[in-house]
CSV table of C-alpha atoms and ligand atoms in Angstrom, one decimal:
chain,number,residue,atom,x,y,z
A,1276,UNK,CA,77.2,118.8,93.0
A,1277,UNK,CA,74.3,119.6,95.3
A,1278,UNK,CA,70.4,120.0,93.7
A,1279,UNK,CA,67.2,121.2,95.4
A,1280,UNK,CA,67.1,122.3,99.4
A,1281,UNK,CA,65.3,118.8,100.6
A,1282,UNK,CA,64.2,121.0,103.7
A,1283,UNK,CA,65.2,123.1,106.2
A,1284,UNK,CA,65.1,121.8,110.0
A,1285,UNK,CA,64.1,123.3,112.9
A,1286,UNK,CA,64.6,122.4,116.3
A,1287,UNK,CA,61.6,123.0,118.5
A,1288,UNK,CA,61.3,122.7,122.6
A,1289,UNK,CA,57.1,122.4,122.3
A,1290,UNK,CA,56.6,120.0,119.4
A,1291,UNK,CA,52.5,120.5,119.6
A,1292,UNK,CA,52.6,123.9,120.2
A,1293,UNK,CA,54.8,123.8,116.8
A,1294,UNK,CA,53.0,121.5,115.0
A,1295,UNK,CA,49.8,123.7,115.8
A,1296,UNK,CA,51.7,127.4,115.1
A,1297,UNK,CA,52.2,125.7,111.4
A,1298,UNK,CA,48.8,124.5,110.7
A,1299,UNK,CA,46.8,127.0,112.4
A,1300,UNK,CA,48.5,130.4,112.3
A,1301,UNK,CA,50.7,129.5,109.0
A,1302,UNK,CA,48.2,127.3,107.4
A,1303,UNK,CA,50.8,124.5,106.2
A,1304,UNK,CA,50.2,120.8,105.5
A,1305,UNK,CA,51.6,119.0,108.5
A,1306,UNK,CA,52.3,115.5,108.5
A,1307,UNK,CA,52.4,113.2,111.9
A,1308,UNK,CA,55.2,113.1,114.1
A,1309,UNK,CA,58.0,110.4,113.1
A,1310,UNK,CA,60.1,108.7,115.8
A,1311,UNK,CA,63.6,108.1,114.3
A,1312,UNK,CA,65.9,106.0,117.1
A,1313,UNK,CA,68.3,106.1,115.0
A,1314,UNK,CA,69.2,109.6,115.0
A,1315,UNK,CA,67.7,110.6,118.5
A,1316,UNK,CA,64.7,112.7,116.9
A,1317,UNK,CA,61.3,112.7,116.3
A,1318,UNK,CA,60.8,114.3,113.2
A,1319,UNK,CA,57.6,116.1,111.6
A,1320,UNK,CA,57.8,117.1,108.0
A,1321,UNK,CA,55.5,120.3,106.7
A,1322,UNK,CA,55.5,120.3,103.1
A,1323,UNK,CA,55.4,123.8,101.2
A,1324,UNK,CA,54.9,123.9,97.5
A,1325,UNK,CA,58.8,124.4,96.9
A,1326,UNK,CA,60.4,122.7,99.8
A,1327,UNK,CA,59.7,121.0,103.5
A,1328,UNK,CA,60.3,122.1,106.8
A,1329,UNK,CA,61.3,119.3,109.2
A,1330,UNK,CA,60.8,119.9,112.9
A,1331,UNK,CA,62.9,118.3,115.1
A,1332,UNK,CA,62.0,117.4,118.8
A,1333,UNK,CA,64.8,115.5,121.1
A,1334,UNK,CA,64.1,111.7,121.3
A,1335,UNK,CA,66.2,109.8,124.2
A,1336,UNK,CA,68.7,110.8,126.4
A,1337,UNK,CA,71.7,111.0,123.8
A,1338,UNK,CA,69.3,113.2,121.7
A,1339,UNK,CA,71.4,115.6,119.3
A,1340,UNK,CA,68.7,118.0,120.1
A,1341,UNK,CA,68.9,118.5,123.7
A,1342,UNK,CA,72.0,120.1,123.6
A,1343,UNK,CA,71.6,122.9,120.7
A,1344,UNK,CA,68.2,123.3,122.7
A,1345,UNK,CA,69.6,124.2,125.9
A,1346,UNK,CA,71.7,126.7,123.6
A,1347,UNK,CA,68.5,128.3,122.2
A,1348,UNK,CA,65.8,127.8,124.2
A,1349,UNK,CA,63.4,129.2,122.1
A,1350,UNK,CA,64.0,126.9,119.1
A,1351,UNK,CA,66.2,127.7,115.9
A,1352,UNK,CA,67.1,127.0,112.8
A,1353,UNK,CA,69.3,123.4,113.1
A,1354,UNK,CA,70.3,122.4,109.5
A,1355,UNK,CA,69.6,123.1,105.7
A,1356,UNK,CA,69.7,119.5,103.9
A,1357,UNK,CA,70.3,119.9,100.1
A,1358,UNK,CA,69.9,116.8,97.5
A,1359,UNK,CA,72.6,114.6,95.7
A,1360,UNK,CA,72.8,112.2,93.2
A,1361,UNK,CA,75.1,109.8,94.9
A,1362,UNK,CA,76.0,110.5,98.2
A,1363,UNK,CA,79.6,108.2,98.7
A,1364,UNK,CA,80.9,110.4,95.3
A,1365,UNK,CA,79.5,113.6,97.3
A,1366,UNK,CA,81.0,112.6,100.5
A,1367,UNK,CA,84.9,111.4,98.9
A,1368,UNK,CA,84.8,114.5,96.9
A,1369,UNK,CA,84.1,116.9,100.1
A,1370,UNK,CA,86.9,115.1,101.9
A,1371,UNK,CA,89.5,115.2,99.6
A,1372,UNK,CA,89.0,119.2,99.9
A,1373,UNK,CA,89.3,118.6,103.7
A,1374,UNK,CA,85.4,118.8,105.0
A,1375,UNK,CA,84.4,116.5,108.0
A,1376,UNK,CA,82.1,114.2,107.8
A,1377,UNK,CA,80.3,113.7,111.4
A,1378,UNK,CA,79.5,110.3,112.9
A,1379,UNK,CA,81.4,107.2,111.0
A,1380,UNK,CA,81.3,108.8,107.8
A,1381,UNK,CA,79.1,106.5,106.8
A,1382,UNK,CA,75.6,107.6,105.5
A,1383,UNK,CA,72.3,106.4,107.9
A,1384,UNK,CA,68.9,106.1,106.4
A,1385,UNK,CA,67.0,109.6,107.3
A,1386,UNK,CA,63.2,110.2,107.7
A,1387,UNK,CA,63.0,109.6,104.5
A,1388,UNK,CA,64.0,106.1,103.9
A,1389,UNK,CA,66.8,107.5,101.8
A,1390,UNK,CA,70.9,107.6,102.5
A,1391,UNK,CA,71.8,110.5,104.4
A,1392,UNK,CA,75.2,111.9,106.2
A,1393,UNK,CA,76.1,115.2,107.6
A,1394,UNK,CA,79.0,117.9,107.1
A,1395,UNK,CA,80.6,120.0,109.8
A,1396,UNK,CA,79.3,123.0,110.7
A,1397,UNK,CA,82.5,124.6,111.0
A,1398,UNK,CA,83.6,123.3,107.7
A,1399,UNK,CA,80.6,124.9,105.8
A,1400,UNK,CA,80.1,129.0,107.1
A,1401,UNK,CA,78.7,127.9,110.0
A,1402,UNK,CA,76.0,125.7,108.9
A,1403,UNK,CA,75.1,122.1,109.7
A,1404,UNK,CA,74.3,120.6,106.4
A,1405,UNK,CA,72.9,117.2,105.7
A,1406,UNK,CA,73.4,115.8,102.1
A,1407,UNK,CA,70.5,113.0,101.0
A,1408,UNK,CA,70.6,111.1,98.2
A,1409,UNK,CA,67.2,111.0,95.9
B,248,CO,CO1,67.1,116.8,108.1
């Protein structure tokens, strides 16, 4: 069912002292920083020839962020997203075998203009995943 790792997300507490460890030290192409209301983040995407890293910085004060930040301080790894070709046949199939679906269940439009939804982290070894359809 799933295809390629879209990108792996990283929450960060410094998002220009991020954005600078990536294009400096690391050397990566760094796009600008995205504010997305919607889903409490600001968002930048560094694109690597096989996948992107998104770094994720809290936006608001009901900010999914600020939460898993106070839990690691220092920044960590937050969720893997991995591609589908049609997200509502994704989602019905995952919960008919019992996975949750956070939020309504209904995808939102991510960063990248395209559907996206998330699965529970308890439900998948421990790892927050986000599904987006391309
Ligand atoms: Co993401």
């Amino acid at each position: 069912m799933i295809g390629r790792l879209n990108h792996v997300a990283i929450a960060v507490p410094d998002l220009e002292a991020a954005i600078d460890q990536y294009k400096t030290a690391l050397g990566a192409q760094v796009g600008p920083p995205q504010d997305e209301p919607d889903h409490g983040v600001t968002v930048v995407f560094i694109t690597l020839p096989n996948t992107k890293i998104e770094l994720l910085y809290p936006l608001g004060d009901a900010s999914p962020i600020t939460g898993f930040l106070e839990k690691n301080p220092s920044g960590g790894i937050h969720h893997m997203c991995y591609e589908v070709d049609d997200i509502l046949k994704a989602r019905d199939q995952l919960q008919a075998q019992g996975a949750r679906v956070l939020g309504t269940g209904d995808p939102k439009i991510g960063a990248h203009g395209k559907p996206v939804l998330f699965l529970h982290p308890k439900d998948f070894q421990g790892c927050l995943i986000e599904l987006e359809e391309v």
